[in-house]
Every structure is written in structure tokens, then in C-alpha cells.
């Protein structure tokens, strides 16, 4: 039955037979009779909840998932690669995972389908203090560069260096533990660090340091960031559930776009540890602001929240394959990796997008674009 329905358009399938489809690993919630149509779903974040990824937790709290008939359990992740693998291994039904993690998993033959892209720049780059004398890639020559070897951005350093024309033999790489990477730079032990901007900039800025951040995407090393992913079996057998989870997840993110201050305050109540340190709430606000800043792209603004430009996917996949970390990679056609079929129900008006841009304009200064 599922195969015959899937020959129709996805929208037709949802209207005609979606309610009859059910993925066997998903169980109904043990709720009162009036709520027996709620479907339990396990969703993983890419990392610990922070200002750039907490919105599924907020959506659960606000009843946005429940309004879609979804009883969601949101769990922290341990990195995007591990999160993608956890979805593929049936530990979770859906995930909010960075594109690099999804693409690595797909290249290794794990049968995952990306259902939406939430923001559009992984913010890989170089962080320096404003008085470091480093304002262009060539300025890194003759300097010390801190790097966490196991970090998400470290494998892409050679690609950036090549595209930016850096003589890597003139850059001294210093391996640093992830727990002290930003502090090492702020203390002057290295001149710059490789980093994910949405993670490191908040820590540095909230500590009061004046910084500069060089985005690798400005030099052609481009990767999408947070995406909604699931297993192909769920995508094929339960399109109605996919639609509900996409709508609820994007709806939760849209709420934070429209209500940034209120949303961060709610986050601090959901995860009280955010407010336990002097810089915790400030860091969360900056992290949220950077994520929202890189959502202001034509993909979302000209189409709908969650839209992916499929023409960009092969180039991004190739940059992941060029890392050489996947033996005998499997590269399915783009349409088997990512879809826009569930996009279109969550949109912002031009006025709302303008408000998002105004609210987050201050964070462009970190990238030299204020």
C-alpha cells in the first residue's frame, strides 16, 4: 500500500492515505482516551541544549508539537556525527543535526533523509582577538593557530587554507583541548583558533573579549547547518508523521525568530543551568542571534522556513568526501539525500523577516559585516 501511495505526490499521499501509515518502531502514547491519537517521537539535538538549538524543547513546552499530535521527547546529542548515527541506528526517530554529520552518515551508506534545513551556515571559521593583527587569511602566516583535532571544523582547515591562499607551512598548529580552546586564545597563548562561530563566539563575547571572526563560507567552504533528519523507512512509510514533525519543529523555531527575548527567557526556565553562571544567559542570547542571523538567506526568505537549495548539495557533499574520512563512499542522487516535500506550511511575512534582521543586526559585527 505504501508504495502505491508514494507514486502520487507527497501532498496527495498525505491527504489520501497518510493516516493509515505507521512506522512500526513508533508507539502511541499511553494517554487518556481523548489523547490516544498522540504519537510518541524521540528527537535528538546535535549537542547539549544551547541558544542555537533549544527550540524543540521550547516547542514541546508551548504545546506546538502536541498541536500536531506529536508527543516528543527531546534529548541532548554528542556531536552531529554521533547524532546522525543514532537516528540511523533507531535510537531516535528524528534528529536536528548539522549537515556535515548527515552527509558523512549518508556517504557511509546509512539510509537517512534530510527533511528540512533550518539555518544555512555552519559558521566554521577563524576566531581572533580584535587586536591580534589578523584581519585576512594571509595574516595567519607566521602565527600560532589553536585547533581541537576532533572538532567539526578542523577537517576543513586544509580546504579553507587552499581556497584562501594560505601557505600552511608558515602556520604553527597547536592542538588544544575543547574545554579550554577559547580561553587559550583570550590568554594570548595562541594568536587565533579554528572554531564553530555559533559555539565559540558566544563564549568569547560573553566573557567581555573584543573579537573578530573569519567565516570560511566567505572563501568557498560552505556547509548548511542545522537540519531535520530521519530514516528513510520513516520518510517512506509515514509521510504524515514527517509532515507533523517538520511543521512542529519549524513552528518552534519560527516562534523564537518572532519572539527572541521571550524565548531565551523561557529557555532559561526549561534549562535552569543556563542562568547559573554569570555569562550563561548572555552566551545563549548571542548563540541564538548568530543562528538567526544565518537563517536570513534567500532559501528561507524567498521560499519558506526549512527550504533547501538542492543545487548546492552536491558541492557540499563533495567537500565532505574530500576530507578522505570515508572509505568507498556511497553517493546517492541528491533527491535521495534531501527533500523539500514537507516545506511550505511555516512562513514569515516580509515584515516579520525585516524584524528578524533588525533584531539580530548587532551580531553581524562579529563577522565584519555590521
PDB file of C-alpha atoms in Angstrom, residues 73-310:
ATOM      1  CA  UNK A  73      10.919  13.514  23.800  1.00  0.00           C
ATOM      2  CA  UNK A  74      13.935  15.762  23.199  1.00  0.00           C
ATOM      3  CA  UNK A  75      17.417  14.554  24.162  1.00  0.00           C
ATOM      4  CA  UNK A  76      20.845  16.152  24.063  1.00  0.00           C
ATOM      5  CA  UNK A  77      23.336  14.957  21.453  1.00  0.00           C
ATOM      6  CA  UNK A  78      27.057  14.209  21.482  1.00  0.00           C
ATOM      7  CA  UNK A  79      28.046  15.830  18.194  1.00  0.00           C
ATOM      8  CA  UNK A  80      26.370  15.803  14.805  1.00  0.00           C
ATOM      9  CA  UNK A  81      28.159  12.702  13.511  1.00  0.00           C
ATOM     10  CA  UNK A  82      27.058  10.709  16.556  1.00  0.00           C
ATOM     11  CA  UNK A  83      23.540  12.187  16.385  1.00  0.00           C
ATOM     12  CA  UNK A  84      23.113  11.173  12.738  1.00  0.00           C
ATOM     13  CA  UNK A  85      24.316   7.667  13.550  1.00  0.00           C
ATOM     14  CA  UNK A  86      21.908   7.480  16.495  1.00  0.00           C
ATOM     15  CA  UNK A  87      18.975   8.252  14.197  1.00  0.00           C
ATOM     16  CA  UNK A  88      20.169   5.701  11.640  1.00  0.00           C
ATOM     17  CA  UNK A  89      20.577   3.087  14.406  1.00  0.00           C
ATOM     18  CA  UNK A  90      16.963   3.612  15.596  1.00  0.00           C
ATOM     19  CA  UNK A  91      17.912   5.173  18.917  1.00  0.00           C
ATOM     20  CA  UNK A  92      15.909   8.218  17.790  1.00  0.00           C
ATOM     21  CA  UNK A  93      13.217   8.735  15.183  1.00  0.00           C
ATOM     22  CA  UNK A  94      14.273  12.238  14.163  1.00  0.00           C
ATOM     23  CA  UNK A  95      17.237  14.498  14.759  1.00  0.00           C
ATOM     24  CA  UNK A  96      18.293  18.120  14.479  1.00  0.00           C
ATOM     25  CA  UNK A  97      21.749  17.511  13.029  1.00  0.00           C
ATOM     26  CA  UNK A  98      24.324  19.669  11.235  1.00  0.00           C
ATOM     27  CA  UNK A  99      24.642  18.982   7.511  1.00  0.00           C
ATOM     28  CA  UNK A 100      28.218  17.686   7.792  1.00  0.00           C
ATOM     29  CA  UNK A 101      27.091  14.942  10.183  1.00  0.00           C
ATOM     30  CA  UNK A 102      24.197  13.956   7.933  1.00  0.00           C
ATOM     31  CA  UNK A 103      26.378  13.900   4.816  1.00  0.00           C
ATOM     32  CA  UNK A 104      29.090  11.817   6.440  1.00  0.00           C
ATOM     33  CA  UNK A 105      26.467   9.315   7.564  1.00  0.00           C
ATOM     34  CA  UNK A 106      24.856   9.197   4.132  1.00  0.00           C
ATOM     35  CA  UNK A 107      28.250   8.770   2.407  1.00  0.00           C
ATOM     36  CA  UNK A 108      28.896   5.813   4.714  1.00  0.00           C
ATOM     37  CA  UNK A 109      25.723   4.171   3.468  1.00  0.00           C
ATOM     38  CA  UNK A 110      23.391   4.999   6.360  1.00  0.00           C
ATOM     39  CA  UNK A 111      19.891   5.394   4.933  1.00  0.00           C
ATOM     40  CA  UNK A 112      18.956   8.866   6.162  1.00  0.00           C
ATOM     41  CA  UNK A 113      16.714  11.501   4.579  1.00  0.00           C
ATOM     42  CA  UNK A 114      17.006  15.215   5.329  1.00  0.00           C
ATOM     43  CA  UNK A 115      13.556  16.800   5.579  1.00  0.00           C
ATOM     44  CA  UNK A 116      14.437  20.471   6.153  1.00  0.00           C
ATOM     45  CA  UNK A 117      17.319  22.903   6.604  1.00  0.00           C
ATOM     46  CA  UNK A 118      16.823  25.343   9.458  1.00  0.00           C
ATOM     47  CA  UNK A 119      19.781  27.675   9.128  1.00  0.00           C
ATOM     48  CA  UNK A 120      22.269  27.976   6.375  1.00  0.00           C
ATOM     49  CA  UNK A 121      25.852  28.466   7.516  1.00  0.00           C
ATOM     50  CA  UNK A 122      27.724  26.093   9.824  1.00  0.00           C
ATOM     51  CA  UNK A 123      29.795  29.172  10.829  1.00  0.00           C
ATOM     52  CA  UNK A 124      33.112  27.350  10.538  1.00  0.00           C
ATOM     53  CA  UNK A 125      35.940  29.843  10.732  1.00  0.00           C
ATOM     54  CA  UNK A 126      38.855  31.547  12.451  1.00  0.00           C
ATOM     55  CA  UNK A 127      38.396  33.444  15.714  1.00  0.00           C
ATOM     56  CA  UNK A 128      40.922  36.054  16.795  1.00  0.00           C
ATOM     57  CA  UNK A 129      41.040  38.924  19.238  1.00  0.00           C
ATOM     58  CA  UNK A 130      40.421  42.268  17.576  1.00  0.00           C
ATOM     59  CA  UNK A 131      43.960  43.468  18.384  1.00  0.00           C
ATOM     60  CA  UNK A 132      45.670  40.311  17.055  1.00  0.00           C
ATOM     61  CA  UNK A 133      46.687  41.907  13.784  1.00  0.00           C
ATOM     62  CA  UNK A 134      44.869  39.144  11.882  1.00  0.00           C
ATOM     63  CA  UNK A 135      42.220  40.552   9.571  1.00  0.00           C
ATOM     64  CA  UNK A 136      42.765  38.476   6.413  1.00  0.00           C
ATOM     65  CA  UNK A 137      43.700  34.825   5.753  1.00  0.00           C
ATOM     66  CA  UNK A 138      47.295  35.645   4.785  1.00  0.00           C
ATOM     67  CA  UNK A 139      47.794  37.264   8.182  1.00  0.00           C
ATOM     68  CA  UNK A 140      47.745  33.775   9.733  1.00  0.00           C
ATOM     69  CA  UNK A 141      51.157  33.071   8.236  1.00  0.00           C
ATOM     70  CA  UNK A 142      53.801  33.344  10.927  1.00  0.00           C
ATOM     71  CA  UNK A 143      51.156  32.951  13.651  1.00  0.00           C
ATOM     72  CA  UNK A 144      50.056  30.185  16.016  1.00  0.00           C
ATOM     73  CA  UNK A 145      46.662  28.622  15.330  1.00  0.00           C
ATOM     74  CA  UNK A 146      44.859  26.664  18.053  1.00  0.00           C
ATOM     75  CA  UNK A 147      42.763  23.718  16.927  1.00  0.00           C
ATOM     76  CA  UNK A 148      40.784  20.877  18.512  1.00  0.00           C
ATOM     77  CA  UNK A 149      41.679  17.918  16.242  1.00  0.00           C
ATOM     78  CA  UNK A 150      38.327  16.188  16.797  1.00  0.00           C
ATOM     79  CA  UNK A 151      36.224  19.317  16.264  1.00  0.00           C
ATOM     80  CA  UNK A 152      33.654  19.655  13.469  1.00  0.00           C
ATOM     81  CA  UNK A 153      35.604  22.345  11.635  1.00  0.00           C
ATOM     82  CA  UNK A 154      39.186  21.035  11.958  1.00  0.00           C
ATOM     83  CA  UNK A 155      38.983  18.631   8.984  1.00  0.00           C
ATOM     84  CA  UNK A 156      38.004  21.551   6.725  1.00  0.00           C
ATOM     85  CA  UNK A 157      41.038  23.688   7.617  1.00  0.00           C
ATOM     86  CA  UNK A 158      43.133  22.451   4.637  1.00  0.00           C
ATOM     87  CA  UNK A 159      40.282  23.248   2.214  1.00  0.00           C
ATOM     88  CA  UNK A 160      39.947  26.763   3.604  1.00  0.00           C
ATOM     89  CA  UNK A 161      43.704  27.309   3.569  1.00  0.00           C
ATOM     90  CA  UNK A 162      43.898  26.238  -0.078  1.00  0.00           C
ATOM     91  CA  UNK A 163      40.975  28.392  -1.194  1.00  0.00           C
ATOM     92  CA  UNK A 164      42.229  31.394   0.791  1.00  0.00           C
ATOM     93  CA  UNK A 165      45.788  31.063  -0.493  1.00  0.00           C
ATOM     94  CA  UNK A 166      47.435  30.377   2.883  1.00  0.00           C
ATOM     95  CA  UNK A 167      50.875  28.789   2.992  1.00  0.00           C
ATOM     96  CA  UNK A 168      50.156  26.254   5.744  1.00  0.00           C
ATOM     97  CA  UNK A 169      53.877  25.572   6.247  1.00  0.00           C
ATOM     98  CA  UNK A 170      54.045  29.059   7.761  1.00  0.00           C
ATOM     99  CA  UNK A 171      51.207  28.471  10.252  1.00  0.00           C
ATOM    100  CA  UNK A 172      52.031  26.725  13.518  1.00  0.00           C
ATOM    101  CA  UNK A 173      49.145  24.455  14.538  1.00  0.00           C
ATOM    102  CA  UNK A 174      48.722  23.976  18.292  1.00  0.00           C
ATOM    103  CA  UNK A 175      46.429  21.147  19.396  1.00  0.00           C
ATOM    104  CA  UNK A 176      44.185  22.214  22.269  1.00  0.00           C
ATOM    105  CA  UNK A 177      41.519  20.556  24.392  1.00  0.00           C
ATOM    106  CA  UNK A 178      37.973  21.643  23.557  1.00  0.00           C
ATOM    107  CA  UNK A 179      37.310  22.713  27.151  1.00  0.00           C
ATOM    108  CA  UNK A 180      39.906  25.465  27.045  1.00  0.00           C
ATOM    109  CA  UNK A 181      40.143  26.399  23.366  1.00  0.00           C
ATOM    110  CA  UNK A 182      38.602  29.889  23.662  1.00  0.00           C
ATOM    111  CA  UNK A 183      40.388  30.676  26.933  1.00  0.00           C
ATOM    112  CA  UNK A 184      43.740  29.730  25.396  1.00  0.00           C
ATOM    113  CA  UNK A 185      43.255  32.376  22.722  1.00  0.00           C
ATOM    114  CA  UNK A 186      41.963  35.013  25.139  1.00  0.00           C
ATOM    115  CA  UNK A 187      45.015  34.438  27.343  1.00  0.00           C
ATOM    116  CA  UNK A 188      47.311  35.051  24.389  1.00  0.00           C
ATOM    117  CA  UNK A 189      48.727  31.518  24.285  1.00  0.00           C
ATOM    118  CA  UNK A 190      47.804  31.290  20.586  1.00  0.00           C
ATOM    119  CA  UNK A 191      47.093  34.029  18.062  1.00  0.00           C
ATOM    120  CA  UNK A 192      43.894  32.524  16.649  1.00  0.00           C
ATOM    121  CA  UNK A 193      41.739  29.394  16.779  1.00  0.00           C
ATOM    122  CA  UNK A 194      39.593  27.420  14.383  1.00  0.00           C
ATOM    123  CA  UNK A 195      36.025  27.320  15.647  1.00  0.00           C
ATOM    124  CA  UNK A 196      32.310  26.984  15.009  1.00  0.00           C
ATOM    125  CA  UNK A 197      31.134  30.564  15.366  1.00  0.00           C
ATOM    126  CA  UNK A 198      27.746  29.807  16.887  1.00  0.00           C
ATOM    127  CA  UNK A 199      29.531  27.890  19.674  1.00  0.00           C
ATOM    128  CA  UNK A 200      32.744  29.853  20.304  1.00  0.00           C
ATOM    129  CA  UNK A 201      31.724  33.458  19.640  1.00  0.00           C
ATOM    130  CA  UNK A 202      29.158  33.456  22.500  1.00  0.00           C
ATOM    131  CA  UNK A 203      31.760  32.153  24.959  1.00  0.00           C
ATOM    132  CA  UNK A 204      34.350  34.738  23.929  1.00  0.00           C
ATOM    133  CA  UNK A 205      31.978  37.702  23.646  1.00  0.00           C
ATOM    134  CA  UNK A 206      30.119  36.931  26.886  1.00  0.00           C
ATOM    135  CA  UNK A 207      33.493  36.991  28.664  1.00  0.00           C
ATOM    136  CA  UNK A 208      33.924  40.573  27.503  1.00  0.00           C
ATOM    137  CA  UNK A 209      36.626  39.997  24.866  1.00  0.00           C
ATOM    138  CA  UNK A 210      36.628  42.047  21.661  1.00  0.00           C
ATOM    139  CA  UNK A 211      36.886  39.559  18.822  1.00  0.00           C
ATOM    140  CA  UNK A 212      36.938  39.127  15.074  1.00  0.00           C
ATOM    141  CA  UNK A 213      35.655  36.050  13.218  1.00  0.00           C
ATOM    142  CA  UNK A 214      36.594  34.992   9.683  1.00  0.00           C
ATOM    143  CA  UNK A 215      33.841  32.869   8.093  1.00  0.00           C
ATOM    144  CA  UNK A 216      35.169  30.110   5.853  1.00  0.00           C
ATOM    145  CA  UNK A 217      31.970  30.283   3.796  1.00  0.00           C
ATOM    146  CA  UNK A 218      33.157  33.684   2.558  1.00  0.00           C
ATOM    147  CA  UNK A 219      36.030  31.798   0.909  1.00  0.00           C
ATOM    148  CA  UNK A 220      34.000  28.999  -0.656  1.00  0.00           C
ATOM    149  CA  UNK A 221      33.987  26.415   2.150  1.00  0.00           C
ATOM    150  CA  UNK A 222      30.220  26.326   2.560  1.00  0.00           C
ATOM    151  CA  UNK A 223      28.081  23.909   4.543  1.00  0.00           C
ATOM    152  CA  UNK A 224      24.493  24.139   5.708  1.00  0.00           C
ATOM    153  CA  UNK A 225      23.975  23.972   9.455  1.00  0.00           C
ATOM    154  CA  UNK A 226      21.035  22.505  11.406  1.00  0.00           C
ATOM    155  CA  UNK A 227      18.766  20.114   9.506  1.00  0.00           C
ATOM    156  CA  UNK A 228      15.840  17.862  10.395  1.00  0.00           C
ATOM    157  CA  UNK A 229      16.716  14.266   9.540  1.00  0.00           C
ATOM    158  CA  UNK A 230      15.023  10.876   9.800  1.00  0.00           C
ATOM    159  CA  UNK A 231      15.450   7.333   8.500  1.00  0.00           C
ATOM    160  CA  UNK A 232      14.283   6.533   5.001  1.00  0.00           C
ATOM    161  CA  UNK A 233      11.832   3.925   6.313  1.00  0.00           C
ATOM    162  CA  UNK A 234      10.001   6.617   8.289  1.00  0.00           C
ATOM    163  CA  UNK A 235      10.118   9.010   5.337  1.00  0.00           C
ATOM    164  CA  UNK A 236       8.649   6.393   3.005  1.00  0.00           C
ATOM    165  CA  UNK A 237       6.211   4.663   5.350  1.00  0.00           C
ATOM    166  CA  UNK A 238       4.915   7.571   7.402  1.00  0.00           C
ATOM    167  CA  UNK A 239       4.931  10.830   5.423  1.00  0.00           C
ATOM    168  CA  UNK A 240       2.134  12.200   7.592  1.00  0.00           C
ATOM    169  CA  UNK A 241       4.306  11.916  10.703  1.00  0.00           C
ATOM    170  CA  UNK A 242       7.229  13.532   8.862  1.00  0.00           C
ATOM    171  CA  UNK A 243       4.984  16.452   7.947  1.00  0.00           C
ATOM    172  CA  UNK A 244       3.842  16.859  11.545  1.00  0.00           C
ATOM    173  CA  UNK A 245       7.362  16.765  12.965  1.00  0.00           C
ATOM    174  CA  UNK A 246       8.674  19.191  10.338  1.00  0.00           C
ATOM    175  CA  UNK A 247       5.787  21.605  10.904  1.00  0.00           C
ATOM    176  CA  UNK A 248       6.155  21.441  14.685  1.00  0.00           C
ATOM    177  CA  UNK A 249       9.948  21.811  14.635  1.00  0.00           C
ATOM    178  CA  UNK A 250       9.893  24.683  12.165  1.00  0.00           C
ATOM    179  CA  UNK A 251       6.977  26.227  14.054  1.00  0.00           C
ATOM    180  CA  UNK A 252       9.031  26.092  17.239  1.00  0.00           C
ATOM    181  CA  UNK A 253      11.945  27.806  15.504  1.00  0.00           C
ATOM    182  CA  UNK A 254       9.620  30.395  13.971  1.00  0.00           C
ATOM    183  CA  UNK A 255       8.406  31.225  17.469  1.00  0.00           C
ATOM    184  CA  UNK A 256      11.960  32.050  18.542  1.00  0.00           C
ATOM    185  CA  UNK A 257      12.501  34.130  15.390  1.00  0.00           C
ATOM    186  CA  UNK A 258       9.452  36.222  16.201  1.00  0.00           C
ATOM    187  CA  UNK A 259       9.965  36.302  19.988  1.00  0.00           C
ATOM    188  CA  UNK A 260      13.735  36.106  20.641  1.00  0.00           C
ATOM    189  CA  UNK A 261      13.871  37.709  24.096  1.00  0.00           C
ATOM    190  CA  UNK A 262      10.831  35.902  25.444  1.00  0.00           C
ATOM    191  CA  UNK A 263      12.102  32.606  24.022  1.00  0.00           C
ATOM    192  CA  UNK A 264      15.542  32.866  25.653  1.00  0.00           C
ATOM    193  CA  UNK A 265      13.914  33.651  28.987  1.00  0.00           C
ATOM    194  CA  UNK A 266      11.735  30.555  28.574  1.00  0.00           C
ATOM    195  CA  UNK A 267      14.841  28.511  27.702  1.00  0.00           C
ATOM    196  CA  UNK A 268      16.475  29.586  30.964  1.00  0.00           C
ATOM    197  CA  UNK A 269      13.436  28.242  32.820  1.00  0.00           C
ATOM    198  CA  UNK A 270      13.440  24.953  30.920  1.00  0.00           C
ATOM    199  CA  UNK A 271      17.207  24.516  31.453  1.00  0.00           C
ATOM    200  CA  UNK A 272      17.990  26.394  34.694  1.00  0.00           C
ATOM    201  CA  UNK A 273      21.737  25.760  34.338  1.00  0.00           C
ATOM    202  CA  UNK A 274      21.751  28.442  31.627  1.00  0.00           C
ATOM    203  CA  UNK A 275      21.309  31.112  34.270  1.00  0.00           C
ATOM    204  CA  UNK A 276      23.648  29.643  36.879  1.00  0.00           C
ATOM    205  CA  UNK A 277      26.795  31.289  35.516  1.00  0.00           C
ATOM    206  CA  UNK A 278      27.362  34.997  35.062  1.00  0.00           C
ATOM    207  CA  UNK A 279      27.762  34.641  31.299  1.00  0.00           C
ATOM    208  CA  UNK A 280      25.292  31.812  30.690  1.00  0.00           C
ATOM    209  CA  UNK A 281      22.268  33.830  29.596  1.00  0.00           C
ATOM    210  CA  UNK A 282      24.376  36.328  27.654  1.00  0.00           C
ATOM    211  CA  UNK A 283      26.061  33.468  25.808  1.00  0.00           C
ATOM    212  CA  UNK A 284      22.684  31.880  24.985  1.00  0.00           C
ATOM    213  CA  UNK A 285      21.407  35.163  23.540  1.00  0.00           C
ATOM    214  CA  UNK A 286      24.454  35.567  21.314  1.00  0.00           C
ATOM    215  CA  UNK A 287      24.256  31.954  20.156  1.00  0.00           C
ATOM    216  CA  UNK A 288      20.607  32.396  19.267  1.00  0.00           C
ATOM    217  CA  UNK A 289      21.349  35.666  17.494  1.00  0.00           C
ATOM    218  CA  UNK A 290      24.054  34.132  15.315  1.00  0.00           C
ATOM    219  CA  UNK A 291      21.827  31.198  14.339  1.00  0.00           C
ATOM    220  CA  UNK A 292      19.008  33.566  13.451  1.00  0.00           C
ATOM    221  CA  UNK A 293      21.406  35.796  11.525  1.00  0.00           C
ATOM    222  CA  UNK A 294      22.424  32.923   9.244  1.00  0.00           C
ATOM    223  CA  UNK A 295      18.769  32.000   8.719  1.00  0.00           C
ATOM    224  CA  UNK A 296      18.386  35.267   6.810  1.00  0.00           C
ATOM    225  CA  UNK A 297      19.087  33.656   3.457  1.00  0.00           C
ATOM    226  CA  UNK A 298      17.220  33.541   0.161  1.00  0.00           C
ATOM    227  CA  UNK A 299      16.336  29.893   0.745  1.00  0.00           C
ATOM    228  CA  UNK A 300      14.043  30.708   3.660  1.00  0.00           C
ATOM    229  CA  UNK A 301      13.096  34.300   2.880  1.00  0.00           C
ATOM    230  CA  UNK A 302      12.116  33.706  -0.750  1.00  0.00           C
ATOM    231  CA  UNK A 303      10.523  30.289  -0.237  1.00  0.00           C
ATOM    232  CA  UNK A 304       9.587  29.108   3.263  1.00  0.00           C
ATOM    233  CA  UNK A 305      11.262  28.246   6.529  1.00  0.00           C
ATOM    234  CA  UNK A 306      13.163  24.979   6.142  1.00  0.00           C
ATOM    235  CA  UNK A 307      13.730  25.213   2.381  1.00  0.00           C
ATOM    236  CA  UNK A 308      16.980  23.752   0.989  1.00  0.00           C
ATOM    237  CA  UNK A 309      18.651  24.800  -2.249  1.00  0.00           C
ATOM    238  CA  UNK A 310      19.185  21.362  -3.761  1.00  0.00           C
TER     239      UNK A 310
END
